[in-house]
XYZ file of C-alpha atoms in Angstrom:
353
model
C -16.320 -36.938 -1.767
C -14.811 -35.081 1.468
C -17.413 -33.094 2.940
C -16.472 -29.759 2.807
C -15.087 -28.061 6.136
C -18.007 -25.821 7.915
C -17.881 -21.670 7.773
C -16.565 -20.259 10.415
C -19.564 -18.541 12.176
C -18.853 -14.824 13.629
C -18.873 -14.910 17.292
C -18.904 -11.444 18.156
C -21.506 -7.943 18.787
C -21.858 -5.326 16.310
C -21.446 -1.890 17.948
C -22.864 1.493 16.740
C -20.540 4.468 16.881
C -22.660 8.031 18.013
C -22.171 9.014 13.599
C -25.002 5.394 13.142
C -21.721 3.345 11.849
C -21.993 -0.766 12.841
C -18.506 -2.375 13.790
C -18.285 -5.994 14.376
C -15.971 -6.555 17.434
C -14.907 -10.249 17.855
C -15.161 -10.713 22.055
C -13.008 -13.349 21.922
C -9.613 -12.162 19.576
C -10.465 -7.970 21.504
C -9.992 -10.656 24.945
C -6.998 -12.413 24.503
C -5.857 -8.501 22.964
C -7.012 -7.146 26.388
C -4.666 -9.937 28.020
C -1.949 -9.606 26.034
C -1.693 -5.906 26.507
C -1.671 -6.892 30.178
C 1.023 -9.360 30.073
C 3.397 -6.977 28.720
C 2.850 -4.266 30.810
C 3.356 -6.133 33.793
C 6.473 -7.755 31.616
C 7.642 -4.381 31.377
C 7.228 -3.057 34.998
C 8.957 -6.334 36.741
C 11.574 -5.663 33.461
C 12.255 -2.227 35.009
C 12.558 -3.470 38.540
C 15.161 -6.467 37.760
C 18.680 -5.589 38.120
C 22.190 -5.050 39.686
C 19.667 -2.650 41.881
C 16.716 -4.288 41.576
C 12.994 -2.127 42.237
C 9.778 -3.384 43.800
C 6.775 -3.628 41.432
C 4.966 -0.703 43.192
C 8.328 1.464 43.032
C 8.920 1.450 39.390
C 5.721 2.016 38.914
C 5.292 5.297 41.760
C 8.384 6.330 40.109
C 7.278 6.281 36.188
C 4.310 8.531 38.013
C 7.104 10.976 38.720
C 6.986 10.061 42.791
C 10.108 8.239 42.720
C 13.161 9.599 44.578
C 16.518 10.754 42.396
C 18.290 7.537 42.695
C 14.989 5.797 41.355
C 14.433 8.537 39.092
C 17.420 8.149 37.370
C 17.276 3.918 37.440
C 13.227 3.714 35.701
C 13.898 6.397 33.786
C 16.959 6.752 32.501
C 18.503 3.285 32.382
C 16.254 0.712 31.875
C 12.915 2.489 30.873
C 14.304 2.918 27.158
C 15.553 -0.825 27.262
C 11.820 -1.849 27.695
C 10.574 0.585 25.763
C 12.863 -0.576 22.655
C 11.092 -4.321 23.282
C 8.433 -3.591 23.334
C 8.671 -1.709 20.005
C 10.598 -4.090 18.246
C 8.645 -7.078 19.271
C 5.403 -5.003 18.288
C 7.104 -4.179 14.505
C 8.335 -7.645 13.918
C 4.857 -9.477 15.076
C 2.993 -7.234 12.710
C 5.735 -7.111 9.563
C 5.496 -11.139 10.352
C 1.624 -10.694 9.894
C 2.165 -9.253 7.092
C 4.458 -11.444 5.403
C 2.445 -13.963 6.352
C -0.827 -12.518 5.137
C 0.792 -11.438 1.471
C 2.403 -14.699 0.613
C -0.320 -17.106 2.187
C 2.174 -18.811 4.353
C 2.588 -19.627 7.311
C 6.662 -19.986 6.629
C 6.568 -16.408 4.786
C 8.067 -14.473 8.051
C 11.175 -11.888 7.311
C 13.752 -14.639 8.758
C 12.303 -17.272 6.165
C 12.555 -14.821 3.667
C 16.411 -12.738 4.210
C 15.575 -9.780 5.730
C 17.013 -9.833 9.234
C 19.445 -11.292 6.907
C 19.584 -8.351 4.325
C 19.500 -5.530 7.692
C 22.654 -7.790 9.340
C 24.697 -7.882 6.050
C 24.191 -3.595 5.947
C 25.288 -3.713 9.501
C 28.530 -5.792 9.201
C 29.627 -3.664 5.756
C 29.584 -0.528 8.349
C 31.394 -2.648 11.429
C 33.918 -4.381 9.437
C 34.701 -2.502 5.878
C 34.538 1.391 8.195
C 34.665 1.043 11.946
C 31.754 2.349 12.319
C 29.622 4.220 15.223
C 26.130 3.132 16.090
C 24.605 5.325 14.531
C 26.397 4.041 11.601
C 25.779 0.765 11.970
C 21.743 1.783 12.316
C 21.768 3.035 9.060
C 23.420 0.908 7.522
C 21.521 -2.300 8.914
C 18.119 0.172 8.043
C 19.885 0.721 4.351
C 20.546 -3.005 3.825
C 17.223 -3.961 5.503
C 15.140 -2.273 2.342
C 17.837 -2.783 -0.272
C 17.053 -6.681 0.435
C 13.484 -6.375 0.270
C 13.028 -4.355 -3.012
C 15.924 -6.847 -4.973
C 13.421 -10.029 -3.489
C 10.112 -7.856 -4.070
C 12.193 -7.115 -8.357
C 13.132 -11.302 -8.567
C 9.565 -12.740 -7.197
C 7.836 -9.913 -10.000
C 6.168 -11.829 -12.746
C 3.136 -10.412 -14.087
C 1.889 -9.860 -9.954
C 4.188 -11.364 -7.020
C 2.833 -14.860 -5.539
C 3.462 -15.763 -2.282
C 4.958 -19.724 -3.113
C 7.544 -17.669 -6.069
C 8.037 -14.837 -3.091
C 8.318 -17.092 -0.193
C 11.464 -19.548 -2.708
C 12.811 -16.294 -4.073
C 13.699 -14.976 -0.371
C 15.103 -18.232 0.917
C 17.249 -18.233 -1.678
C 18.087 -14.739 -1.083
C 18.465 -15.339 2.202
C 20.949 -17.800 1.467
C 22.901 -15.396 -0.789
C 23.316 -12.535 2.217
C 24.100 -15.240 4.549
C 27.279 -15.972 2.628
C 28.346 -12.497 2.085
C 27.358 -12.047 6.143
C 30.667 -15.169 6.946
C 32.559 -13.504 4.337
C 32.362 -10.295 5.886
C 33.195 -11.425 8.954
C 36.092 -13.693 8.217
C 37.691 -10.319 6.152
C 37.142 -8.526 9.752
C 39.320 -7.998 12.336
C 39.556 -9.194 16.040
C 38.180 -6.550 17.254
C 35.228 -5.463 14.508
C 34.030 -9.251 14.217
C 33.530 -10.128 18.259
C 31.728 -6.736 17.867
C 29.536 -7.911 14.894
C 28.962 -11.418 16.663
C 27.797 -9.745 19.490
C 25.208 -7.641 17.310
C 24.040 -10.864 14.959
C 22.924 -12.001 18.275
C 20.594 -9.569 19.065
C 20.509 -7.743 22.385
C 18.866 -5.011 24.197
C 21.911 -3.963 25.820
C 23.052 -0.766 26.120
C 18.995 0.385 24.457
C 18.752 3.765 25.062
C 16.337 7.110 23.868
C 18.572 7.346 21.147
C 16.939 4.286 19.565
C 13.654 4.849 21.440
C 12.482 7.873 19.531
C 12.704 7.205 15.370
C 11.074 3.592 16.083
C 8.750 5.354 17.931
C 8.135 7.972 15.184
C 7.978 4.955 11.861
C 5.203 2.530 14.039
C 3.411 6.031 14.870
C 3.312 6.209 10.738
C 3.506 2.917 9.670
C 0.902 1.109 12.248
C -2.028 3.247 11.172
C -1.398 2.407 7.688
C -1.216 -0.867 8.164
C -4.420 -0.845 10.386
C -5.781 1.517 7.245
C -5.475 -1.761 4.823
C -6.207 -4.535 7.026
C -9.638 -5.079 5.140
C -7.960 -4.968 1.300
C -4.939 -6.958 3.137
C -7.964 -9.935 4.250
C -8.993 -10.245 0.933
C -6.105 -10.750 -0.372
C -5.732 -14.273 1.226
C -8.829 -15.353 -0.389
C -6.624 -14.733 -3.902
C -5.983 -11.967 -6.065
C -9.636 -12.727 -8.294
C -11.324 -12.409 -4.955
C -9.457 -9.299 -4.595
C -9.848 -7.492 -7.863
C -14.085 -8.720 -8.226
C -14.325 -6.660 -4.168
C -12.414 -4.314 -5.877
C -8.876 -4.081 -4.485
C -6.733 -3.031 -6.129
C -4.391 -5.479 -5.689
C -0.392 -4.514 -6.540
C -0.425 -1.513 -5.865
C -1.756 -2.939 -1.970
C 0.613 -5.171 -1.692
C 3.233 -3.353 -2.811
C 1.862 -0.798 0.133
C 1.980 -3.650 2.275
C 5.246 -5.059 1.596
C 7.300 -1.777 2.240
C 5.093 -1.233 5.402
C 6.554 -5.163 6.037
C 9.950 -4.245 5.346
C 10.090 -0.480 6.628
C 8.967 -2.268 9.798
C 11.152 -5.579 10.136
C 14.567 -3.260 8.671
C 14.152 -0.640 12.200
C 13.127 -2.886 14.329
C 16.379 -4.985 13.191
C 18.545 -1.668 13.001
C 17.499 -1.027 16.604
C 17.842 -4.813 17.669
C 20.285 -6.392 15.767
C 18.524 -9.449 13.833
C 16.393 -10.681 17.101
C 15.141 -14.222 16.080
C 11.854 -16.423 15.235
C 9.410 -13.491 16.743
C 8.240 -12.272 13.665
C 7.723 -16.198 12.979
C 5.772 -17.170 15.598
C 3.965 -14.465 17.226
C 1.218 -14.220 14.149
C 0.661 -18.016 14.171
C 0.370 -18.220 18.180
C -1.825 -14.532 18.198
C -3.890 -16.760 15.306
C -4.153 -19.949 17.963
C -5.787 -17.772 20.442
C -7.922 -15.859 18.776
C -9.070 -18.417 16.900
C -9.764 -16.105 13.650
C -8.826 -16.187 10.543
C -7.232 -13.400 8.442
C -3.772 -11.468 9.244
C -4.774 -10.769 13.385
C -2.624 -7.465 12.620
C -3.190 -6.266 16.019
C -2.595 -9.272 18.161
C 0.123 -10.347 16.387
C 1.811 -7.092 17.303
C 0.866 -7.494 20.900
C 2.115 -11.086 20.779
C 5.278 -9.666 19.006
C 5.752 -7.344 22.554
C 5.465 -9.761 24.731
C 7.296 -12.532 23.694
C 10.395 -10.413 23.580
C 9.763 -7.989 26.675
C 9.061 -12.075 28.510
C 12.449 -12.898 26.663
C 14.451 -10.663 27.841
C 13.423 -10.847 31.262
C 14.302 -14.022 31.319
C 17.866 -13.731 29.880
C 18.324 -11.289 32.624
C 16.383 -13.384 35.842
C 17.385 -17.126 34.695
C 20.951 -16.107 34.314
C 21.744 -13.540 36.552
C 25.722 -11.576 35.116
C 25.781 -13.923 32.792
C 23.001 -13.231 31.551
C 22.322 -14.298 27.301
C 21.059 -12.029 24.776
C 17.472 -11.689 24.149
C 18.016 -13.086 20.606
C 19.461 -16.162 21.715
C 16.377 -16.776 24.243
C 13.813 -16.154 21.035
C 15.541 -17.892 19.280
C 15.776 -21.203 21.443
C 11.977 -20.663 22.308
C 11.104 -20.268 18.844
C 12.409 -23.418 17.708
C 10.355 -25.584 20.558
C 7.701 -23.941 19.263
C 8.847 -25.390 15.659
C 9.560 -28.827 16.843
C 6.050 -28.438 18.768
C 3.815 -27.639 15.362
C 5.995 -29.975 13.153
C 4.826 -33.107 15.700
C 1.188 -31.868 16.697
C 1.229 -31.201 12.860
C 2.672 -34.849 11.972
C 0.306 -36.203 14.350
C -2.966 -34.410 12.984
C -1.674 -36.002 9.832
C -1.035 -32.862 7.981
C 2.775 -33.464 6.893
């Protein structure tokens, strides 16, 4: 018989609050989150200063604090800051949504990219673009509705005395294939102008994002993130199996449905704001887990990793390609593909595949 793997010893500290409560803090995970936040903020400042009118990081910080001149105030606060905030919020939403789906399905492939939620949001946006020649706001609403409808359909089709991980992934893959075919059909029925507009949206981009995209996304995150983090303990128990979670007093299906709705809303709203940005939801939770070396969903590290990845990818698209900059969705797709190839090679060398 193969000996059982040794249990992971908790390496952290116990912090006592003023009210007498004890909170365990994983020092490594806390350090990873702090470093990711510093990296995201640093990349954001550098990104704000990047463009046809470059601004030094020091001037960016002074302008954000209200000490810049009129030209810098306009460029930073009106043109570039909203784009960066959308990138941070979209990346954080995708990272958190991906971590939720992977924890619920107990499968590293159980991300919105694989389950078809991004394709569902794309279908909603294409309906507004191709059939109704909708405005930017209408396209955003269509993408949000498309993601919600797709998530609801996946949940219903995967339901059989509960929703289980492999069934959820398999149903999601099937729904993704169907919705992708529908999207292709919509593109073929569009005229040249609408088709070009649809293809640009489908690549995933932060170009032209303003405060109109920031406010609703920020409001939704302000509601959903505390809700998700408040159920983090129950989610960790769900990862141990339904029977164990029931025995520990978790309302399994109620908790699973609540967290799935939150994950769908996070993913759909992120897609509505920036288009279907690929691979962030898939890779951010896995990279966060590898850095923290901690079991469980790693919700906060995944959220910070997603924000950092998207802002760095947007900076790379502007800095490396200049006037011919690529949409950020293309850059994240390249990075995600490289990561998956590296993961497959690593797993094969380890003899796991």
